[in-house]
Coordinates of C-alpha atoms and ligand atoms in Angstrom, one line a residue:
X197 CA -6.9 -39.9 26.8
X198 CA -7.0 -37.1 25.2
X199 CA -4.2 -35.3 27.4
X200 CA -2.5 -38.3 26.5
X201 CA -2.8 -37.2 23.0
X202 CA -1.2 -33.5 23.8
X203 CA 1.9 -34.8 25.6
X204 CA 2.5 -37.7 23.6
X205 CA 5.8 -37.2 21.1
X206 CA 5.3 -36.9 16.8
X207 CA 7.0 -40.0 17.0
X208 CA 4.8 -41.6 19.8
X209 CA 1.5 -40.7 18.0
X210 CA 2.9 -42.3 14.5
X211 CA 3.1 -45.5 16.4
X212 CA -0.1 -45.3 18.2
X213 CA -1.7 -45.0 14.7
X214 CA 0.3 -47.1 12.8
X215 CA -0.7 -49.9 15.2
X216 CA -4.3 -48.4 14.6
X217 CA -4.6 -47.4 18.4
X218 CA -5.8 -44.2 17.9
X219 CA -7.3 -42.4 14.4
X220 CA -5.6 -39.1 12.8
X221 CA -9.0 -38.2 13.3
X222 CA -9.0 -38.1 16.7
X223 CA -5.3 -37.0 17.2
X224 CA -6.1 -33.2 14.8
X225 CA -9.3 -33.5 16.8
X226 CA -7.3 -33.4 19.9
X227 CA -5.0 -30.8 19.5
X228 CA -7.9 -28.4 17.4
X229 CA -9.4 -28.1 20.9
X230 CA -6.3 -27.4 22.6
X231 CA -5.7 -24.2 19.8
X232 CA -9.2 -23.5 20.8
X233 CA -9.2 -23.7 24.3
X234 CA -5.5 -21.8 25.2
X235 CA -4.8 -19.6 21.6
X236 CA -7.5 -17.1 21.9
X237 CA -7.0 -13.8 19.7
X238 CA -4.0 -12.4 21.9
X239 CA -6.6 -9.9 23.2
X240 CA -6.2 -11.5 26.7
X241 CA -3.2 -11.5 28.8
X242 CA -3.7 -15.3 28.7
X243 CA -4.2 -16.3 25.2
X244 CA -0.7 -17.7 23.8
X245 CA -1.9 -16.1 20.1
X246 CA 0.6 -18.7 18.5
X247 CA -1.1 -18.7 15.1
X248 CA -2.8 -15.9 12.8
X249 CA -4.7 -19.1 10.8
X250 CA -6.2 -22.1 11.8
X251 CA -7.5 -24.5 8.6
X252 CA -9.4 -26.7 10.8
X253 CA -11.9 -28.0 7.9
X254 CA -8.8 -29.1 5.6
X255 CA -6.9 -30.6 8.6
X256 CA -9.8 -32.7 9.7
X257 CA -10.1 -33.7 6.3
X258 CA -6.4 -34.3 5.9
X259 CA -6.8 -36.8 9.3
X260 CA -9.9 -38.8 7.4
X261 CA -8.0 -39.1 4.5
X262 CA -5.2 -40.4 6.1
X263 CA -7.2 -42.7 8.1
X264 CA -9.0 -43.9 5.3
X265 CA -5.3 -45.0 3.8
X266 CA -4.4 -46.2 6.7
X267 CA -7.7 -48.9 6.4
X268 CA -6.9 -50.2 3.2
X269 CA -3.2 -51.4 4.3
X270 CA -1.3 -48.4 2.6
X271 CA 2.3 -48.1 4.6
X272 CA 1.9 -44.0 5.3
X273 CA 5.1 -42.3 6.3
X274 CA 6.9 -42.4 9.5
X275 CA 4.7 -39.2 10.5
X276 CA 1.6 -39.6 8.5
X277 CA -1.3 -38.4 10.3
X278 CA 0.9 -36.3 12.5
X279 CA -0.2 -32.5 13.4
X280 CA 1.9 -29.4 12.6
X281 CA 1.9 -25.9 13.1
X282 CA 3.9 -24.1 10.0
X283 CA 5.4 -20.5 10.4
X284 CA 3.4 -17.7 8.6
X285 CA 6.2 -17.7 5.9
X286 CA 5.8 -20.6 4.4
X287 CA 3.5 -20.2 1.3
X288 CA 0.2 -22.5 1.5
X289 CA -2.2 -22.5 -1.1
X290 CA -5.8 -21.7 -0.1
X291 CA -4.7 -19.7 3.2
X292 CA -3.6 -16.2 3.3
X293 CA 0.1 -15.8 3.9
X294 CA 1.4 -12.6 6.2
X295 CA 4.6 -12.9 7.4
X296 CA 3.2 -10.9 10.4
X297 CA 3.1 -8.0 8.2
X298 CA 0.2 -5.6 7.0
X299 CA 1.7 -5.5 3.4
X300 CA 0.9 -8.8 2.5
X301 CA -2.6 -8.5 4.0
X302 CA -5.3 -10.8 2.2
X303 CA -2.6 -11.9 0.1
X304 CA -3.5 -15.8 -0.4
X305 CA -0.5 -17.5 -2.3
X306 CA -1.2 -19.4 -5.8
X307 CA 1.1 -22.3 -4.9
X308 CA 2.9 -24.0 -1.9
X309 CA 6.2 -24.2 -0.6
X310 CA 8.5 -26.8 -1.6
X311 CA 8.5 -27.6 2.0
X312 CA 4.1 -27.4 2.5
X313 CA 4.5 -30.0 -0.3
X314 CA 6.7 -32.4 1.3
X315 CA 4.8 -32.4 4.9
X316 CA 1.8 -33.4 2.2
X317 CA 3.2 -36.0 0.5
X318 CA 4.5 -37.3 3.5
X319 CA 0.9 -36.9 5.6
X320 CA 1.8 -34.7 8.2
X321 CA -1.4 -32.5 8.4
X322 CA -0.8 -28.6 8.9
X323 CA -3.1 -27.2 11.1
X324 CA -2.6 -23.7 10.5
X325 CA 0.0 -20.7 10.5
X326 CA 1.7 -19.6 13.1
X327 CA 2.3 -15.6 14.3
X328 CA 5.7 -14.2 13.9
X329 CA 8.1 -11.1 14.0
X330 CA 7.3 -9.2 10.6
X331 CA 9.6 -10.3 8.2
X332 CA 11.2 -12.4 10.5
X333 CA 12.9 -9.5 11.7
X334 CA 13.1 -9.8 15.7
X335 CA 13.9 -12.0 18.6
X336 CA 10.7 -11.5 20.8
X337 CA 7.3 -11.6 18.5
X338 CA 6.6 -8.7 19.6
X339 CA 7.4 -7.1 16.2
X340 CA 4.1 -9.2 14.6
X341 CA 1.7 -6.4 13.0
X342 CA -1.0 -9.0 14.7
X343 CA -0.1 -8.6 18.1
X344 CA 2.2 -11.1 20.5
X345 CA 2.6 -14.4 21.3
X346 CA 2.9 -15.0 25.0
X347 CA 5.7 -17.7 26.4
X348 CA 3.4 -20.9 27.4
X349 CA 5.8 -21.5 30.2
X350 CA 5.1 -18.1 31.7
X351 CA 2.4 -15.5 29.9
X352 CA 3.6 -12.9 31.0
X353 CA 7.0 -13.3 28.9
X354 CA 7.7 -13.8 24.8
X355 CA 8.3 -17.1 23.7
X356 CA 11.6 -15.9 22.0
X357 CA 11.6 -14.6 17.9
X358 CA 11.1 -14.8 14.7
X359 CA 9.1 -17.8 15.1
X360 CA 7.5 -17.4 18.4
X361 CA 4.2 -18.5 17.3
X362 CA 6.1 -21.8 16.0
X363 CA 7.6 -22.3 19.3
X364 CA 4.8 -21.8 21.8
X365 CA 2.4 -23.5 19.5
X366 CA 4.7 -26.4 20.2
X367 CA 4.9 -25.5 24.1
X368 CA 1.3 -25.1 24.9
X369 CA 1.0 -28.8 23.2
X370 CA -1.2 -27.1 20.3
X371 CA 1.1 -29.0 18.1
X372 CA 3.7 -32.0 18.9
X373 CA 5.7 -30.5 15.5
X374 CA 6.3 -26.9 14.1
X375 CA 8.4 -25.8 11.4
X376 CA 10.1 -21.8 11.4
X377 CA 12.6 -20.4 10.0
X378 CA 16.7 -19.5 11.1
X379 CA 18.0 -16.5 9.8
X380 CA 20.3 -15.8 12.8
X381 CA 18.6 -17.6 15.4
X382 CA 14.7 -17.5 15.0
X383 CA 14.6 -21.4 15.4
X384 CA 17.1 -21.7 17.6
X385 CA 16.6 -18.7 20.3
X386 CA 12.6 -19.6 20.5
X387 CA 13.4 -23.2 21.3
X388 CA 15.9 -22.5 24.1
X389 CA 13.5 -19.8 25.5
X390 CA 10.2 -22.2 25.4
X391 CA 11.9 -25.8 26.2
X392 CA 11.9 -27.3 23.4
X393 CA 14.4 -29.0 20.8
X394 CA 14.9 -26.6 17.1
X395 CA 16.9 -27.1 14.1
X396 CA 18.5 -24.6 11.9
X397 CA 19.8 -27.2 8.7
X398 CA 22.9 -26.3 7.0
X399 CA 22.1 -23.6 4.7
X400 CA 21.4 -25.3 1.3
X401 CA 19.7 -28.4 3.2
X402 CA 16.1 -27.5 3.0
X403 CA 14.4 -25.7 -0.1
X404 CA 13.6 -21.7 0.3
X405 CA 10.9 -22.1 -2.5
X406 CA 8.1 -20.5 -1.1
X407 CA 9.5 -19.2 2.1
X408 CA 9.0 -15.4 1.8
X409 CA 12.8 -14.1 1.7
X410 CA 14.2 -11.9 4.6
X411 CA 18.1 -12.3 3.6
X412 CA 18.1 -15.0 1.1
X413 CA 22.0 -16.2 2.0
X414 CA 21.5 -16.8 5.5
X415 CA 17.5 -18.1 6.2
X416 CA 17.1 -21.9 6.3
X417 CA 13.6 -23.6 7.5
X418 CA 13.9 -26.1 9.9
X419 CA 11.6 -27.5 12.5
X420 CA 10.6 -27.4 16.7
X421 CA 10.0 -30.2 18.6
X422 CA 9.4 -31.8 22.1
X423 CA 12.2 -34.5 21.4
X424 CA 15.2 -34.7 19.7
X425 CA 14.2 -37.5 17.3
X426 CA 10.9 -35.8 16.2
X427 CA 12.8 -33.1 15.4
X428 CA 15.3 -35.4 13.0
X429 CA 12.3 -37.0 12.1
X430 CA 10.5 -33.7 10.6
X431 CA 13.8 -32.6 9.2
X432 CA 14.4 -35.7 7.3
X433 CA 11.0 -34.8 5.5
X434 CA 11.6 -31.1 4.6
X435 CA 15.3 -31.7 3.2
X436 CA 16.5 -32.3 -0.4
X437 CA 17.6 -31.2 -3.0
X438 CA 14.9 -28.6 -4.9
X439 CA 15.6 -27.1 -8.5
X440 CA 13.8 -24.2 -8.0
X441 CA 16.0 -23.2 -5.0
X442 CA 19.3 -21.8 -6.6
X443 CA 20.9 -22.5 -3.1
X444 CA 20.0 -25.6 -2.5
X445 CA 22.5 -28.2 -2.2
X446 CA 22.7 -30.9 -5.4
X447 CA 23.9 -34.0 -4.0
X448 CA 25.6 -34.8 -7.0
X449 CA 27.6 -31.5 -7.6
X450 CA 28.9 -32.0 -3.8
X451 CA 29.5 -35.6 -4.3
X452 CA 28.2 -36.3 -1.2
X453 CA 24.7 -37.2 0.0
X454 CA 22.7 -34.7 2.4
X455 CA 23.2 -36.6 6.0
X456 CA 20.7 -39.4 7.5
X457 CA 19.6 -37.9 10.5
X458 CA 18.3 -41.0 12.2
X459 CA 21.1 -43.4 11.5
X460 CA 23.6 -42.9 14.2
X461 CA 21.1 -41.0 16.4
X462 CA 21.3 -42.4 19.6
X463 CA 25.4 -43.6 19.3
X464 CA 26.1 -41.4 22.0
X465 CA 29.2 -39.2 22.5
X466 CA 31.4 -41.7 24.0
X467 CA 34.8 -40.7 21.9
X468 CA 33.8 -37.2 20.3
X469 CA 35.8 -34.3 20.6
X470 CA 33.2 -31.4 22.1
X471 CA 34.5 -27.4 21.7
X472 CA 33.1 -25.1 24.0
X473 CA 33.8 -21.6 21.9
X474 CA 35.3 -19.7 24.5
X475 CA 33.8 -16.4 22.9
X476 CA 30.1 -17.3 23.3
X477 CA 29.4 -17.2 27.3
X478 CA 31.1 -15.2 30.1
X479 CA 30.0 -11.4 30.2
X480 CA 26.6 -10.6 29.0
X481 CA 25.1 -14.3 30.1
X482 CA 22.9 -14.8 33.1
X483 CA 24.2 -16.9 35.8
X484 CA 21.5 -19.2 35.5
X485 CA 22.0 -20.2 31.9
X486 CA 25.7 -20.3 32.3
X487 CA 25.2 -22.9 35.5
X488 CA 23.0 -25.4 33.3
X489 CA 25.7 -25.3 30.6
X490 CA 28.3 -25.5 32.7
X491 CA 26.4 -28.6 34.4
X492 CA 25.9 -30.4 30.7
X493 CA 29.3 -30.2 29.6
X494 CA 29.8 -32.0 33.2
X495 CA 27.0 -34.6 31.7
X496 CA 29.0 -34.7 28.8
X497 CA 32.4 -35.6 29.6
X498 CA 30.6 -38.3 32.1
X499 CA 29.1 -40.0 29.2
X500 CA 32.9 -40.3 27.5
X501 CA 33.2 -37.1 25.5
X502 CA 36.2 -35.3 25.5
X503 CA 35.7 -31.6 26.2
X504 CA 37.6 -29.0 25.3
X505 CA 38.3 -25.0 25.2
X506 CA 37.6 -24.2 21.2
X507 CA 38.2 -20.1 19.7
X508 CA 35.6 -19.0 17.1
X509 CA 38.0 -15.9 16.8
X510 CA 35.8 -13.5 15.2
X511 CA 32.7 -14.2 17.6
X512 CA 32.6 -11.1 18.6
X513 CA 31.7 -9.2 15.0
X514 CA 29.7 -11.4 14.3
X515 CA 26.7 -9.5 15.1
X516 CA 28.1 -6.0 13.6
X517 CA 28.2 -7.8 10.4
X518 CA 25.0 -10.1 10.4
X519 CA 23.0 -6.5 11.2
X520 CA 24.8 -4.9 8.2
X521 CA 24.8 -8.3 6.0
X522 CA 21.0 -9.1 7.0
X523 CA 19.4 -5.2 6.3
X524 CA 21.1 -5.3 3.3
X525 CA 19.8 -8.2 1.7
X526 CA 16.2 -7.1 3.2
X527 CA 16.5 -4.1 1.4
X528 CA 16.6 -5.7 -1.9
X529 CA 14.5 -8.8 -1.3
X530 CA 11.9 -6.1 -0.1
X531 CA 11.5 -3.8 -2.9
X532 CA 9.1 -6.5 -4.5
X533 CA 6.1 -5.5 -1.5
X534 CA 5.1 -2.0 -4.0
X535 CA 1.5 -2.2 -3.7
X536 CA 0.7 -3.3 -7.1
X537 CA 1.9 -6.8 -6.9
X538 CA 0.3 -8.3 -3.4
X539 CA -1.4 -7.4 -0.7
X540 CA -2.3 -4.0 0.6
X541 CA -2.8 -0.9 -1.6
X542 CA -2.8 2.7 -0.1
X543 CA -4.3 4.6 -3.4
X544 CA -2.8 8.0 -4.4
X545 CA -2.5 10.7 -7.7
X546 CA 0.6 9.0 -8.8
X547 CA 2.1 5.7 -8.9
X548 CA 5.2 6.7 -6.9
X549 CA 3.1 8.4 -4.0
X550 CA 0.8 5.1 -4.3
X551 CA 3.7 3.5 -3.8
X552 CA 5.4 5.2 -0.9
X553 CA 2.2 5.7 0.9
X554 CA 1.5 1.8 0.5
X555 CA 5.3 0.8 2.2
X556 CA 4.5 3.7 4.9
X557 CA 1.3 2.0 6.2
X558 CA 2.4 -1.4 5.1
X559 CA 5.5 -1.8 7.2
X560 CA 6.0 -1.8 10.7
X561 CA 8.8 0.4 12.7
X562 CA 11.4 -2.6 13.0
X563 CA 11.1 -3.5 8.5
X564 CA 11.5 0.1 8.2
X565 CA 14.7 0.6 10.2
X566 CA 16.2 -2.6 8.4
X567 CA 15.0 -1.3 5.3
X568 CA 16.9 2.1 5.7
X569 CA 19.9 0.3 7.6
X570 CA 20.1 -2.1 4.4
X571 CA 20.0 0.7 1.3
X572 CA 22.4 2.8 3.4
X573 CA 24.9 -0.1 3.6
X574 CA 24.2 -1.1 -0.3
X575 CA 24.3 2.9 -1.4
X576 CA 27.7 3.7 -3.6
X577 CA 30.7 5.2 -1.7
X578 CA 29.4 3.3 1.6
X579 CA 29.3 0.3 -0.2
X580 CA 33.0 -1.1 0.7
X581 CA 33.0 0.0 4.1
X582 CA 29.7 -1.5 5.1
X583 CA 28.5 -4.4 2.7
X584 CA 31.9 -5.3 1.8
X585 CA 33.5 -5.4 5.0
X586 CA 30.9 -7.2 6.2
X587 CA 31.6 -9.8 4.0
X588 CA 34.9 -10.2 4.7
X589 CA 34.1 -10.6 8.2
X590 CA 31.9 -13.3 7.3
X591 CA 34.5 -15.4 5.1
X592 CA 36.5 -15.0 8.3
X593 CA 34.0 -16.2 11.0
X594 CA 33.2 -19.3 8.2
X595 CA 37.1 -20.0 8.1
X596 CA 37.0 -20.1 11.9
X597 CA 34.7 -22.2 12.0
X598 CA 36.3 -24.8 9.2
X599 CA 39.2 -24.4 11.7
X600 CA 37.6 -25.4 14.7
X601 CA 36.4 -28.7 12.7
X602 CA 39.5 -29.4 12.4
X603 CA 40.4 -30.4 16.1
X604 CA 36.8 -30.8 17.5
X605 CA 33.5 -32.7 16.3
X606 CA 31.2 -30.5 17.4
X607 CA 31.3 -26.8 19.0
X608 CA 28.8 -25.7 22.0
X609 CA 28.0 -22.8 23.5
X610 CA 24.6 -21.5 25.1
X611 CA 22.2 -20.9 22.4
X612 CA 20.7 -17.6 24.2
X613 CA 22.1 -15.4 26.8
X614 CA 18.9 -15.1 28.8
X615 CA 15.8 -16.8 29.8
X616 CA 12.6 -15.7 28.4
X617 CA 12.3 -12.0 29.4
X618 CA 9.5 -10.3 30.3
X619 CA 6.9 -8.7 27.8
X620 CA 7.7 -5.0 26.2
X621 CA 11.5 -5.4 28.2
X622 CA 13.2 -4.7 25.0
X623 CA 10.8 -3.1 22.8
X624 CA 12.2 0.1 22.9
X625 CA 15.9 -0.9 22.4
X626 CA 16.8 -2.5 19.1
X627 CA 20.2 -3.1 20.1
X628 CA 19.0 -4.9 23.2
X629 CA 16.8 -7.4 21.3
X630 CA 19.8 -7.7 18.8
X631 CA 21.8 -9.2 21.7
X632 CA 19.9 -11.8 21.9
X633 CA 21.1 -13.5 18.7
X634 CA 24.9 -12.8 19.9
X635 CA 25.2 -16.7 20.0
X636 CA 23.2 -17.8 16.9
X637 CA 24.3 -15.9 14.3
X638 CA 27.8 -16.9 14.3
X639 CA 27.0 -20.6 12.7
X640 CA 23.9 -18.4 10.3
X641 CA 26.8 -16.6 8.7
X642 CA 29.0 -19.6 8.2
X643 CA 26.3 -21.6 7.0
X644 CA 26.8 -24.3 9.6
X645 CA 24.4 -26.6 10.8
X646 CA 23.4 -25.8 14.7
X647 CA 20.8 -27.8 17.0
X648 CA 19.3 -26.1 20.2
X649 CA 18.3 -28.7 22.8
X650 CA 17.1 -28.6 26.5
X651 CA 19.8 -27.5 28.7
X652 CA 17.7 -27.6 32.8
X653 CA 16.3 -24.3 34.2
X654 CA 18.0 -21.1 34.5
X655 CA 16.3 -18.1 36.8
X656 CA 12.4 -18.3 37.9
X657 CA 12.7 -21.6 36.5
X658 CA 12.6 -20.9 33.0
X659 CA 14.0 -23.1 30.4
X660 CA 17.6 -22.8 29.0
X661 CA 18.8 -24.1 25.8
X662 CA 22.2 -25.9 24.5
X663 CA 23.4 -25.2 21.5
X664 CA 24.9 -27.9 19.2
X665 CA 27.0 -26.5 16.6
X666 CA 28.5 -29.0 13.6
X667 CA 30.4 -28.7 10.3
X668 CA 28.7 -28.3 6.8
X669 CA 26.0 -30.7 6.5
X670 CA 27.0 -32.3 9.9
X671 CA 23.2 -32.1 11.3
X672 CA 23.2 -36.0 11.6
X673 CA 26.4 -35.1 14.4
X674 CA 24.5 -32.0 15.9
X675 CA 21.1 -34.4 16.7
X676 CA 23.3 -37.4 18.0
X677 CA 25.1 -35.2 20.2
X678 CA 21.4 -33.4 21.4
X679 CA 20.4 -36.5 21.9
X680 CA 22.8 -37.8 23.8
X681 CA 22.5 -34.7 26.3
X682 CA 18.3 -35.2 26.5
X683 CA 18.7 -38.8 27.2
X684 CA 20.8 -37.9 30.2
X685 CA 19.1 -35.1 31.4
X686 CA 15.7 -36.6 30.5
X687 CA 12.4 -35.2 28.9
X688 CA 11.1 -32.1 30.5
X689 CA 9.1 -30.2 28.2
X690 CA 5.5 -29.2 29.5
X691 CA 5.6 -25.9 31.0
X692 CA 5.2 -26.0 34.4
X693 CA 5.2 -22.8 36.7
X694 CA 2.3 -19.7 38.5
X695 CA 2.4 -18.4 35.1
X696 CA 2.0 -21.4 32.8
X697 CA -0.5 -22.1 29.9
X698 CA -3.3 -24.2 31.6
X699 CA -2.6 -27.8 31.8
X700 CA -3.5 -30.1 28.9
Ligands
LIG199 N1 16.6 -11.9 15.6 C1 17.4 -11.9 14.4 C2 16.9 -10.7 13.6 O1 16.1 -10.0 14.0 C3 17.2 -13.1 13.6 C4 15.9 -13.3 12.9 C5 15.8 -14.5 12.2 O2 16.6 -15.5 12.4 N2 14.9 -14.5 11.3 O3 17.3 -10.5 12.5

């Protein structure tokens, strides 16, 4: 019963205790001693360490309360009662905040997220806060000042980054739902790397009030999941329009309503145009991942799509100018962290040493680098030829992609270039990790929407990922098309493998 519980989908559960078949009670209850019996403190070389927090008194009373409703008749939401694991980022009032970092240690935010209030109000019950590359800064989770998370389908590898803790929280079935965070991939590049299904919305879709900001024109929230329709299910209750986000997108300024995910879910692809970017796979992809795309764009044109060659033209800078366009937005958005306004203080004579001496110990090598990257690019008389041009190259890569929709429906490529790789591989060569987001960032910096779904194995059986890539505010397109590929392919996501997380 209870590993019933753990591999059951968000939407599955729902129905088990709408139909009153099983109490939120007991689901929480459930998955609080799976967090318990596989997290640890990522001391071990077994523990997954997927969150920093676990509020198991206010989730258990979350369930009750829930259940209690439930009693008296009260139609809860499509995910009410529903556990969830929620990225270290998101503010939460009444639990301490960190964003992986030491800077924001004992930090406890006054107020919650726009997106912590909507998984309230819509009784999906938060079970704590999941470990993450400071800052979001990072492909690995290596980069947390709290240690790694280990890769549920093999321990001895990362789960993939920024939100690895949201990811393998999700794998090790400590969680059917998670929500992180896409800046240039950290949604995306964990899902593909841990099997499971993640979002990155168009940017604008979901509110950033209350997310801690990295670069505040490119990160959108969005969520992981075991299925593609409890992943269109989570992100129909995070988006909307939010006044307190200047970014976020007013339905009635567009003239156009943010998309119903569900809807046309499971139409299929019979009679859509699919682009395969011819930029985003060849050299620097493993063989493995590029045999399980190449076998689901066979899977694809059996089920009636059309598939064809598609040219994001300037693919190839786009990783030159998200690392220049990224840093530099850190820079700024990180100036706040000063040692007088949250978290850590280092004390010294003056106010400026206090200050500097609070940053040094405060940050971690990787939020340093960006940190000096970003003012460097910002700083006058470097100012065109870094920021600026990056720009430009970024108005270009978003024309490209308006281009594209022109003759296709959708545009595909593999989300990551590699399986999950080993532990410490990459940790001494930033530019290695950086690879890793060669294929996400593209849609980051032209604000499309892009869906990562289940794509078979690649090498040591490890999962690979697809990833779905649709026009501005397109995400209903990005999940049908997922969807239609996870139907064919079926549901494979509990790790498996000499190295897996023990079985549920
Ligand atoms: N890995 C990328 C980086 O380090 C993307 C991170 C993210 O999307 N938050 O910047």
């Amino acid at each position: 019963m209870t590993s019933d519980l753990l591999t059951d989908t968000a939407a599955g559960l729902a129905a088990r205790m709408a139909a009153r078949e099983v109490s939120a009670r007991e689901v929480v209850d459930a998955h609080l001693d799976r967090i318990e019996a596989t997290d640890g403190d990522g001391t071990s070389d077994t523990d997954v360490h997927a969150f920093l927090t676990v509020v198991a008194d206010t989730a258990r009373r979350h369930a009750d309360d829930v259940d209690q409703r439930r009693v008296t008749g009260r139609d809860l939401g499509p995910l009410a009662g529903v556990p969830l694991a929620l990225k270290d980022l998101f503010t939460m009032r009444g639990a301490p905040t960190t964003v992986g970092s030491r800077i924001l240690e004992g930090w406890v935010p006054p107020y919650d997220a726009t997106v912590t209030e909507k998984l309230r109000a819509a009784d999906v019950i938060v079970l704590g806060k999941t470990n993450m590359d400071e800052f979001a800064m990072g492909s690995s989770t290596e980069n947390s000042a709290y240690g790694p998370t280990r890769n549920p389908w093999d321990l001895g590898r990362v789960p993939g980054g920024s939100s690895g803790g949201s990811a393998a929280a999700v794998a090790a079935l400590q969680a059917p739902l998670s929500l992180g965070t896409d800046t240039g991939g950290s949604i995306r590049q964990p899902a593909a790397l841990c099997g499971l299904v993640g979002s990155k919305p168009t940017y604008g879709a979901v509110s950033r009030y209350g997310m801690v900001a990295f670069a505040s024109s490119l990160d959108q929230a969005g969520p992981f999941a075991r299925s593609v329709t409890d992943a269109a299910l989570l992100q129909s209750v995070i988006q909307g329009h939010d006044p307190r986000d200047s970014t976020s997108i007013d339905p009635v300024r567009v003239g156009r309503d943010l998309p119903d995910l569900l809807a046309d879910l499971d139409a299929g692809v019979e009679g859509l145009t699919i682009g395969v970017v011819t930029e985003l796979q060849g050299e620097g992809y493993e063989p493995g991942v590029l045999a399980a795309f190449e076998d689901s764009l066979r899977r694809f044109e059996a089920l009636g799509a059309t598939v064809v060659e598609a040219s994001i033209p300037h693919a190839s800078y786009g990783l030159p100018a998200y690392y220049l366009v990224a840093p530099s937005e850190a820079s700024s958005n990180l100036a706040r962290f000063d040692g007088v306004r949250y978290g850590l203080r280092v004390d010294a004579p003056t106010a400026e040493e206090m200050n500097a001496a609070t940053r040094g110990a405060g940050f971690g090598p990787e939020v340093r680098r960006r940190i000096m990257i970003g003012t460097h690019a910002l700083s006058s008389g470097y100012y065109d030829a870094f920021y600026n041009q990056a720009s430009r190259v970024r108005r270009l890569i978003a024309n490209d992609f308006a281009t594209a929709f022109e003759q296709v429906d959708v545009l595909v490529s593999p989300t990551s270039p590699s399986v999950a790789f080993p532990l410490g591989d990459k940790t001494d060569d930033p530019l290695a990790m950086y690879l890793n987001d060669v294929a996400t960032v593209p849609a980051s910096l032209a604000g499309v929407p892009a869906v990562s779904v289940p794509n078979g194995r690649g090498a040591e059986g490890l999962p690979t990922g697809l990833q779905v890539m649709g026009p501005l505010l397109g995400d209903d397109r990005c999940f049908r098309v997922a969807r239609a590929l996870e139907a064919d392919l079926g549901l494979d996501p509990v790790p498996s493998g000499a190295n897996a997380v023990a079985p549920a």
